[in-house]
Every structure is written in C-alpha cells, then in structure tokens.
C-alpha atoms as one frame of an Amber mdcrd trajectory, in Angstrom:
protein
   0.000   0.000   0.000   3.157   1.957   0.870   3.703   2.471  -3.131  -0.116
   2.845  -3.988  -0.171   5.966  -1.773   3.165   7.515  -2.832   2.645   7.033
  -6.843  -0.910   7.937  -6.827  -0.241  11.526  -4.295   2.757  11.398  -7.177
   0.587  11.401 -10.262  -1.805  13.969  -8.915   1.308  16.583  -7.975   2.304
  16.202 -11.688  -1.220  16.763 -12.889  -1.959  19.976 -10.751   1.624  21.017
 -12.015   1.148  20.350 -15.582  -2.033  22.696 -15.848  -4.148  23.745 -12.894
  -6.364  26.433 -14.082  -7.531  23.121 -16.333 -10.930  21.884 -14.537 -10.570
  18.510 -15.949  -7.099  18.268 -15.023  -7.947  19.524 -11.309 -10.015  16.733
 -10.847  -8.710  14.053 -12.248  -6.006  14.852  -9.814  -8.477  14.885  -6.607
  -9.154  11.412  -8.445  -5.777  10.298  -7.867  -5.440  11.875  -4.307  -8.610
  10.197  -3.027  -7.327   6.788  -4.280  -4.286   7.550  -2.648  -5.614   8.528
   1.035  -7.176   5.324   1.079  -3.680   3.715   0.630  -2.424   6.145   3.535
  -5.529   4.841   5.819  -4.135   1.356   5.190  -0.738   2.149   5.695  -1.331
   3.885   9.067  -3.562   0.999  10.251  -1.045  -1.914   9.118   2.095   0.184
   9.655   2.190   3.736  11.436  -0.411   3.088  14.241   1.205  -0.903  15.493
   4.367   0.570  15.511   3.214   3.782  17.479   1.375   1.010  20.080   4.680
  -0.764  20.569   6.689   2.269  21.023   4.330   3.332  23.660   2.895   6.392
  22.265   0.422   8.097  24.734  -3.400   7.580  24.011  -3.495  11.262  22.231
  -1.099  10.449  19.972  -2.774   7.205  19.334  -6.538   8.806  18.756  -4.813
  11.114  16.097  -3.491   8.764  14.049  -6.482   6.329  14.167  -8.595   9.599
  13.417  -6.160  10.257   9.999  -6.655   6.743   9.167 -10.835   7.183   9.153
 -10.500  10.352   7.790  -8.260   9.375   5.012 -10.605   5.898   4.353 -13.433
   8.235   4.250 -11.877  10.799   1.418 -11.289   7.209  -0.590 -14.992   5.900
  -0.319 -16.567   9.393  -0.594 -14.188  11.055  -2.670 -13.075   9.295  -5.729
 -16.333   8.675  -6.992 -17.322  11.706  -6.446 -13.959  13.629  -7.829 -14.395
  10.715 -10.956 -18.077  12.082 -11.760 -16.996  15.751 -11.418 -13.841  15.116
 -13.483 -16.187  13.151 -16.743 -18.076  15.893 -16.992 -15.229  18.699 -17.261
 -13.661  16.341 -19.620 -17.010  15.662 -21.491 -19.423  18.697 -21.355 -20.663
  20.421 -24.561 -20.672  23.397 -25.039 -24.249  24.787 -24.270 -24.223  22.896
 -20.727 -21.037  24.478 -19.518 -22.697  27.898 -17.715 -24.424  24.979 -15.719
 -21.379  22.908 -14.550 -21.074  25.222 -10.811 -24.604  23.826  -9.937 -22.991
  19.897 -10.691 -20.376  20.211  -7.721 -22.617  21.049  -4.687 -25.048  18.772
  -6.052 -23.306  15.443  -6.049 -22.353  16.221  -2.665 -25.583  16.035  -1.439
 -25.418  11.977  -1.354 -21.800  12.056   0.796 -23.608  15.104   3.267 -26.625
  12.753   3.734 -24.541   9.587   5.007 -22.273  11.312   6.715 -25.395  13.142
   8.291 -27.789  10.464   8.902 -26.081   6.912   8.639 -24.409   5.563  11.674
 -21.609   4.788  11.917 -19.819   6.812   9.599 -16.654   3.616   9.759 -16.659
   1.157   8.841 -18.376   2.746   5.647 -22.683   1.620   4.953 -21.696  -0.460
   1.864 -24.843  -0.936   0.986 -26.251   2.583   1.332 -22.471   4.018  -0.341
 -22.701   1.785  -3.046 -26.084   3.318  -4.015 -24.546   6.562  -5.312 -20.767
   5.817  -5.825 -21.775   2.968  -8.253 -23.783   5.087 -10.862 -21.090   8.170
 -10.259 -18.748   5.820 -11.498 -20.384   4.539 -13.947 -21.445   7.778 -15.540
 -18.332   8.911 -15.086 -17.220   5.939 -17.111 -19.644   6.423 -19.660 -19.403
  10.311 -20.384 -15.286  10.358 -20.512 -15.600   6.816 -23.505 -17.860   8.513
 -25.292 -16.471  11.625 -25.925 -15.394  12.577 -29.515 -12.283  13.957 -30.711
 -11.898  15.740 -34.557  -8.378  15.206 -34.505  -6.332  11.633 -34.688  -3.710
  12.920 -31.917  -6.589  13.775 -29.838  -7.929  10.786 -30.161  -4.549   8.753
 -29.102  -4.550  11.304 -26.330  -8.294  10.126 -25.773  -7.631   6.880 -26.229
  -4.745   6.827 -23.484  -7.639   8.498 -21.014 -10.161   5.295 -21.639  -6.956
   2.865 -21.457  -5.325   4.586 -17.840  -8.228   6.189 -16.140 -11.467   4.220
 -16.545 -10.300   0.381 -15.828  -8.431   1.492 -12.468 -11.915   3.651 -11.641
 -13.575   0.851 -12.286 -11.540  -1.880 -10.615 -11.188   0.116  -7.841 -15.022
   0.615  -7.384 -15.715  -3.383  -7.995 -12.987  -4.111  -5.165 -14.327  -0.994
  -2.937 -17.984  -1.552  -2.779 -19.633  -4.539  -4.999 -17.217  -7.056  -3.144
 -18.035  -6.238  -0.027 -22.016  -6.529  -0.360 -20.965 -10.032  -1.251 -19.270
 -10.432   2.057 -15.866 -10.144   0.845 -14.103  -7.688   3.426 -11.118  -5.591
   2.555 -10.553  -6.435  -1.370  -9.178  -3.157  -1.693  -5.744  -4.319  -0.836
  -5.643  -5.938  -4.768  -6.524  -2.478  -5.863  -2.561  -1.990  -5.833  -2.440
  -4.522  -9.171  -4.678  -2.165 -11.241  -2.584   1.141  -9.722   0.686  -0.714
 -11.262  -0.933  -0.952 -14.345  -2.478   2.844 -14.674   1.254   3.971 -12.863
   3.185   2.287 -15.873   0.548   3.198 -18.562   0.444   6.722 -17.703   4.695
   6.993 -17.459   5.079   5.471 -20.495   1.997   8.260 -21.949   3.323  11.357
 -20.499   7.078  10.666 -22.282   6.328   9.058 -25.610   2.782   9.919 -26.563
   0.973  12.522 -23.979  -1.578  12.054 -21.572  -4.036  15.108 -21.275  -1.471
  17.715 -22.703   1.613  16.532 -19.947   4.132  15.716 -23.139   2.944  18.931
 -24.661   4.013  20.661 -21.757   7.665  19.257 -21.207   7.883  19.715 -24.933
   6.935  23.020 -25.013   9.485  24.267 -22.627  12.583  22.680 -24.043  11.527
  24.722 -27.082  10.945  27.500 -25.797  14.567  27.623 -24.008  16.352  26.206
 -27.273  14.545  29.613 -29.166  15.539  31.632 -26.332  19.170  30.368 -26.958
  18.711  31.021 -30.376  17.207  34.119 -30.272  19.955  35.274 -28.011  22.361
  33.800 -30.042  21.517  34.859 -33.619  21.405  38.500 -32.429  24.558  38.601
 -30.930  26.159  36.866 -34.719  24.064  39.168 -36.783  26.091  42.527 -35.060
  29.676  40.841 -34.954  29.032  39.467 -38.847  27.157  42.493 -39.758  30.007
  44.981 -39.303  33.024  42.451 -40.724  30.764  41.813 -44.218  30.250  45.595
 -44.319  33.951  45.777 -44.430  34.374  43.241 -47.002  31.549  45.182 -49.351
  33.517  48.205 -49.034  36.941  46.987 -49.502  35.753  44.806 -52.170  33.986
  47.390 -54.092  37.433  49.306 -54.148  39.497  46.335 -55.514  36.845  45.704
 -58.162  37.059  49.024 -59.057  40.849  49.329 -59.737  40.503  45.515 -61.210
  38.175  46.959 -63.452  40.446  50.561 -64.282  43.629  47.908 -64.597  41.825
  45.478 -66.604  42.760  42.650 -64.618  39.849  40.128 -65.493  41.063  37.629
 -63.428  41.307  39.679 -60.137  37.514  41.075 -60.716  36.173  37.625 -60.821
  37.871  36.854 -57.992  36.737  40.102 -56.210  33.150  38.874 -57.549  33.133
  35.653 -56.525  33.844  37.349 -52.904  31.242  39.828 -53.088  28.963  37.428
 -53.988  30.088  34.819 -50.615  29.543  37.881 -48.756  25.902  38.754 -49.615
  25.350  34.914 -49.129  26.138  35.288 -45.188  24.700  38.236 -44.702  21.575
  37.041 -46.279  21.554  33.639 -43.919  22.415  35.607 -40.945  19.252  37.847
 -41.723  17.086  35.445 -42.274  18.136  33.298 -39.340  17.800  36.608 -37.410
  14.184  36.903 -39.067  12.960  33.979 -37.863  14.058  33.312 -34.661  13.836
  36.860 -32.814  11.393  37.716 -30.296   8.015  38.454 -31.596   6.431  41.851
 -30.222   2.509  41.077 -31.353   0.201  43.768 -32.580  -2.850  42.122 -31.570
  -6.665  43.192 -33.349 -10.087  41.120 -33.920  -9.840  39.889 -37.288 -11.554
  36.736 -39.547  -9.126  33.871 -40.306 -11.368  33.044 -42.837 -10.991  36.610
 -44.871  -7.242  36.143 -44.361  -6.751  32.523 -45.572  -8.622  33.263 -49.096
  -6.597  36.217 -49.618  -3.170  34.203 -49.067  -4.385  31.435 -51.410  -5.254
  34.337 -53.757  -2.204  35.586 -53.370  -0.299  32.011 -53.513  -2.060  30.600
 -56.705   0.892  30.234 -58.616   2.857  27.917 -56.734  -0.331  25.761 -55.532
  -2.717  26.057 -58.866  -0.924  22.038 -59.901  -3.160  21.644 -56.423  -6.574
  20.547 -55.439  -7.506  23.043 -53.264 -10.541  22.856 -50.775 -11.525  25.112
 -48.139 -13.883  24.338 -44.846 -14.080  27.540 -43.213 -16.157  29.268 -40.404
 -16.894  32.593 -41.795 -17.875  34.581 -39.180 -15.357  33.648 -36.604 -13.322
  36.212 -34.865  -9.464  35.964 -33.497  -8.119  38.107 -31.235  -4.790  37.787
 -33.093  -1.841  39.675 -35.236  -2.926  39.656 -38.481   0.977  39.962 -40.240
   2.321  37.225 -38.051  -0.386  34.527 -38.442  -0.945  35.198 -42.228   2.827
  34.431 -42.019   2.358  31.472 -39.995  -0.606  30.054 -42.494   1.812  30.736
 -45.341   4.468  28.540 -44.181   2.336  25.857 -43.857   1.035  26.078 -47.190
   4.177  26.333 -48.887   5.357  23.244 -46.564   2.433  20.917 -48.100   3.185
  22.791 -51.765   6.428  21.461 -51.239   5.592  18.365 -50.415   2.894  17.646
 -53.257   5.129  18.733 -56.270   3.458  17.077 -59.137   0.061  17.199 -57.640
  -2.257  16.448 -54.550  -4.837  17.842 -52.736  -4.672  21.183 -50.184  -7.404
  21.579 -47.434  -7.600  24.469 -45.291 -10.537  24.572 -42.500 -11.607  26.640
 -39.679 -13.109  25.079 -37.418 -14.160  25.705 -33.459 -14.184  22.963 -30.747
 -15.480  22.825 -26.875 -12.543  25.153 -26.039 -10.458  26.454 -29.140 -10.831
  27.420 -32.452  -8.838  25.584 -35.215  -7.134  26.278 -38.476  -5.777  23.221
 -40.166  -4.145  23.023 -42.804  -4.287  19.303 -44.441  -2.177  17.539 -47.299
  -2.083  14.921 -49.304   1.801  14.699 -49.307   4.275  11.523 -48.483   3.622
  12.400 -44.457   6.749  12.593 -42.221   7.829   9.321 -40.799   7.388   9.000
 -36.818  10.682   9.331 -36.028  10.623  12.731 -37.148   7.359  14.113 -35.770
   8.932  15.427 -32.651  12.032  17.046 -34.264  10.463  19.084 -37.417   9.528
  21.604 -34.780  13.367  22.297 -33.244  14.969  25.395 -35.437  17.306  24.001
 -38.040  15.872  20.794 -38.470  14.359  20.307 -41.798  13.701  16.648 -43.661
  13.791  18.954 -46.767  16.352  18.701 -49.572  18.984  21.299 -50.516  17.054
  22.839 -53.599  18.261  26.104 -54.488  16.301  27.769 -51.764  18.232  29.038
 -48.002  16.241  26.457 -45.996  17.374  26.176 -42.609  14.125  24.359 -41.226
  13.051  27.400 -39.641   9.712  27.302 -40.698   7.857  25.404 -38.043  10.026
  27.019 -35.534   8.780  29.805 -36.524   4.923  28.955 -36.724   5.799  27.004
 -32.886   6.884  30.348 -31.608   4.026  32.946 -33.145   1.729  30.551 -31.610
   3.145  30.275 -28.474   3.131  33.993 -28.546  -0.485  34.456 -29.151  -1.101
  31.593 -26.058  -2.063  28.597 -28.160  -0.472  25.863 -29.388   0.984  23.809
 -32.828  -0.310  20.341 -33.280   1.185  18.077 -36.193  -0.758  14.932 -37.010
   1.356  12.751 -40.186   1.375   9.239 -40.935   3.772   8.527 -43.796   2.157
   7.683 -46.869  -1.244   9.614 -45.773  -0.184  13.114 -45.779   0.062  15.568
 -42.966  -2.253  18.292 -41.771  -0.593  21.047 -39.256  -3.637  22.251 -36.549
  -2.973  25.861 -34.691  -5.211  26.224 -31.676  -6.479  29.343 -30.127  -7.957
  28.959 -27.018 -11.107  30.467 -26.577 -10.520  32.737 -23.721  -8.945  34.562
 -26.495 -11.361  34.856 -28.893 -14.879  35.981 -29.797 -17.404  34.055 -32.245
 -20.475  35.385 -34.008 -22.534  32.745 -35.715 -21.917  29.342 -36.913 -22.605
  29.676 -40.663 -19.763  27.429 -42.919 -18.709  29.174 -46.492 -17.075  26.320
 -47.954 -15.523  26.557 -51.648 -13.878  24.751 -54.246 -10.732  25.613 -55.774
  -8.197  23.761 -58.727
C-alpha cells in the first residue's frame, strides 16, 4: 500500500503542475489523491499506528493517528467517486451545458452530506447505502469520458490513453471498494494496488512518448521555448559581430573591383566577384536566421481567419494552382490575433504541403471551433513525415527537406511554434507517412470571440 499511496499523491502533484487552471485536469487529480488517502488509511492501520502502540505512544497520539486513518478511508470511499463524476463531466461537457457545470459540484455532494449526516456509523463505511450513489457516479463517469469525440487523430490517441489509464483502475477500484463487499468479501481493496501498477506504468510510459491530457505537450513546449531563447539570443549577438566584418568586405571589395576593373585585370575582378557574392550569401543567412528566430512583439486586433486565408491562397495561386484546393471555413469567426504574423504562420504551412505535393495532390484548409479552441488546419495529401521525425520538425534548423536552391534552414515550423506560443495557443502536427500531414494551430477560446456558426465552404483547382 506503501507504493499505492506515494505514486498515486505522485501522479496527482504532476497533474496539478502540468495545468491547474484546467478543470478537468484539477479533478482528475483529486481522483488520484482520493485513491491515494485510502492507501495512507491502510498504511497507518497496518504500519504507522502498530508501531506507534509498541513504542508506547500516549493515548493522544494514538486517537490522532487512528482519526487520519478514518479520515483518510473516508476521502477514498466518498471522494473518488465523487472527484471521478466531477472530473467526466469537465472532460465531457458540450458546449451549451457548460454555464451549468457550478450547480454539478454542490449537487453530487448532497449523497456524501446525507450519510455522513444520517447513517451511523460513519466507519466502517454503509456499503450498501455508499454503493447506491458511488456505483452510478462511477459509472457515468465511465460512460461520459468513452464517449467523448475527438476531430483530430492525436486527440484521439490522447483520448484513447484516457479510456486505457483512467477508466479500468476507476472501475476496478469501485468493484474491489464496494460490490465485493455486499458479497461479504471484506477488505478487497488491498488488490486495488495490481490495477494502480498498471495505470502507474501506462500513464509513465503516456506522459514521455505519446501525452496524456497535454503533460508531453508541456515538457515539450518548454525545451523549445529555451532552445529559441538560446537562439534568439544567439543569432542577435552573430548578426552585429558578422554584420560589421561583411560591411567591411563590401567596401573593400567594391574598391578592388574598381581598380581591377580601371587595370583590366579580369582575373582579379572575378575573384573580387566571386567574394562579393560569398559575402551577400552570409549576410543574407544571418538575416534570415535573425528573421525567424527573434522575439516576436505582437500587434494584436479582432480579425476573420477566414478573410485572411482566401486572400493568401489568392495571393499564392501560382505555386499551388498544380493543387486541389478545398476550403472548410467558419466565416464569421473572430481571433483576437496579429494579423501579419499569423498570415505568415498560415503561409508557411502552405508552402510546406506545396512542397511536399510537387506534381500534384490535394490542399485543405478549415476553420473550425471545438469545446474550447478554435482551429485552423491546414491538411495535405503529401508523403507524411515518418514518426521518427514528428517530434524534431519543430526544433529550429531541423528540416527533412532537400537542398534545392532555396536558403532552408528548417526554420519554418520554428517559426509557426513560436508565433503561436506567442499568441497563447499551441501547434499540433498529425502525419502518418504515406497519408499526408495536416498542421492544426489552436487558439484557445478565452482569447477569442465568435459570431454565428454559418460554414462558407468553396472549391478551388
């Protein structure tokens, strides 16, 4: 019980760190408290309270800790189901019932006041009168968080790793807690530390190689936000030391071409050339390393994405008219947002799929709104990037490109990353090689207003 208590009191700590203005994320770790405190109220009674007996601790001492043990039984029996119910609907509530989610939390106490009001004794817990509520909390619970719908496939994984960790354990756990014991089998909660193994494991190996409820997001998103710092930092303090020395060379250059070109020494002005030319070359890279990697300052105004993404594919129909190009797009959506930087953003992700569909393919570009962001995607039909890869294309100077005869330093998602980051939401790339990639940005909707739900949806190519 010893590690039940310590991994579960673990797992909520990491939750509450990961996000805790997230109301889904809040309780699911009360979840994992409760189930913990029921592992402390074992480990006093087997461990902390014998051992306090033998050592002769005075009766005080001894009414405390058997008072923590109740106590802490109690917060398992009444509190994970009721934590469970509260966290399935935060992690399952449309849209329209959210203004109505304060009235849920003082109302499924009303079950937990009424026993611990009126049924005697308090501990050992009424089974049968417990199990009358904590049974369909739980299996609501169950219910509402396995049939919730995701639009995205790396939501559903995420999803998917929710059902896999958090239901069976809730489940197990309430089987062992309450159904048992009407059945006369006492204390079955002591094989609850099987199922916490499993959901311990499952949710380690989730939160460093896939994500569990936006945990790997987190952890990735500061390592890139401290390598952009660096080269930020970095690139500004090489653009003034190389922008001085290659304004030397242009000016010392330009004099030896000149009296190359009064001597008539053809050899010497190539020469002079093929410097002058090396020297534009670094100051261009420099630049546009500087470009893309500097602090954004934001000019932020309400504006339509919509408006904004048909005037870029206007304005890009050269390089994508080999393309089929469909739009899905929520007209009358508003961003809070920079116009210049975003439009930038969108651009790079259309040239990115133009890129990869040279011959031909298809280009879809929606704008969409979930429970709590709005969405522009932008979808291809391209060769996909290859797993090993997904987590990289967004470091700076990673790029699974080819040379071409474009500077390409594989700055472009790094770029994208950052704006969003900027404007407080977040990048999300969903590829599977073979099936084409489609690039999600996500504004949450705290920043944001919406007018209408009307879809213009065109046809272009």
């Amino acid at each position: 019980m010893l590690f039940v208590w310590i991994a579960l009191w673990l797992i909520g700590v990491v939750l509450l760190l990961s996000d805790p203005r997230k109301s889904s994320i809040r309780w699911l770790s009360a979840v994992a408290f409760c189930g913990g405190s029921g592992a402390l109220s074992a480990v006093i009674g087997d461990s902390i309270l014998p051992y306090a007996i033998e050592q002769g601790a005075n009766a005080t001492v001894q009414k405390l800790l058997d008072g923590l043990r109740i106590l802490s039984s109690l917060m398992q029996y009444y509190g994970m189901p009721y934590s469970f119910a509260l966290f399935a609907l935060c992690y399952n509530t449309p849209a329209a019932a959210r203004p109505w989610m304060g009235y849920s939390v003082p109302a499924l106490l009303l079950p937990i006041a009424a026993m611990l009001l009126f049924v005697k004794p308090i501990h050992p817990v009424s089974y049968p009168v417990a199990a009358l509520w904590a049974l369909p909390y739980v299996a609501a619970g169950s219910l509402l968080v396995m049939f919730k719908r995701e639009p995205t496939r790396s939501l559903r994984r995420n999803h998917m790793l929710v059902i896999l960790i958090v239901v069976p354990t809730v489940v197990f756990c309430a089987v062992m807690n309450y159904v048992l014991p009407l059945l006369g089998f006492r204390e079955m909660w002591r094989y609850n530390t099987w199922i916490i193994a499993y959901a311990v494991l499952l949710f380690l190996v989730a939160i460093f190689k896939y994500g569990f409820m936006g945990i790997q997001f987190l952890i990735e998103k500061k390592r890139l936000d401290v390598t952009i710092r660096a080269i930020t930092s970095g690139t500004s303090i090489l653009n003034h030391a190389i922008k001085n020395d290659v304004g030397k060379m242009k000016l010392f250059s330009e004099k030896i071409a000149a009296y190359a070109s009064e001597t008539n020494q053809t050899e010497l002005a190539a020469d002079i050339k093929v410097i002058q030319n090396a020297s534009r070359h670094i100051q261009e890279m420099i630049s546009r390393v500087h470009e893309q990697t500097q602090d954004l300052a934001l000019s932020i105004g309400l504006h339509r994405p919509a408006e904004m993404i048909r005037e870029l594919l206007e304005q890009l129909e050269p390089y994508i008219r080999h393309l089929e190009v469909r739009t899905e797009l929520k007209d009358e959506v508003e961003l809070s947002l920079d116009r210049a930087q975003i439009a930038e953003t969108i651009n790079n992700l259309i040239m990115n799929a133009a890129e990869a569909m040279p011959k031909d393919g298809s280009l879809l570009l929606r704008l969409y709104e979930t429970k709590k962001h709005a969405v522009i995607e932008v979808r291809d039909t391209g060769p996909g990037i290859d797993k090993r890869h997904q987590k990289q294309v967004l470091e700076p100077f990673y790029s699974t490109k080819g040379g071409g005869g474009r500077l390409n330093f594989g700055l472009g998602l790094a770029y994208c990353y950052n704006v969003m980051n900027k404007h407080g939401g977040k990048l999300e790339i969903d590829s599977e090689p073979g099936r084409g990639t489609a690039v999600s940005l996500y504004f949450t909707k705290r920043r944001r207003g919406s007018h209408g739900t009307r879809t213009g949806a065109d046809r272009r190519g």
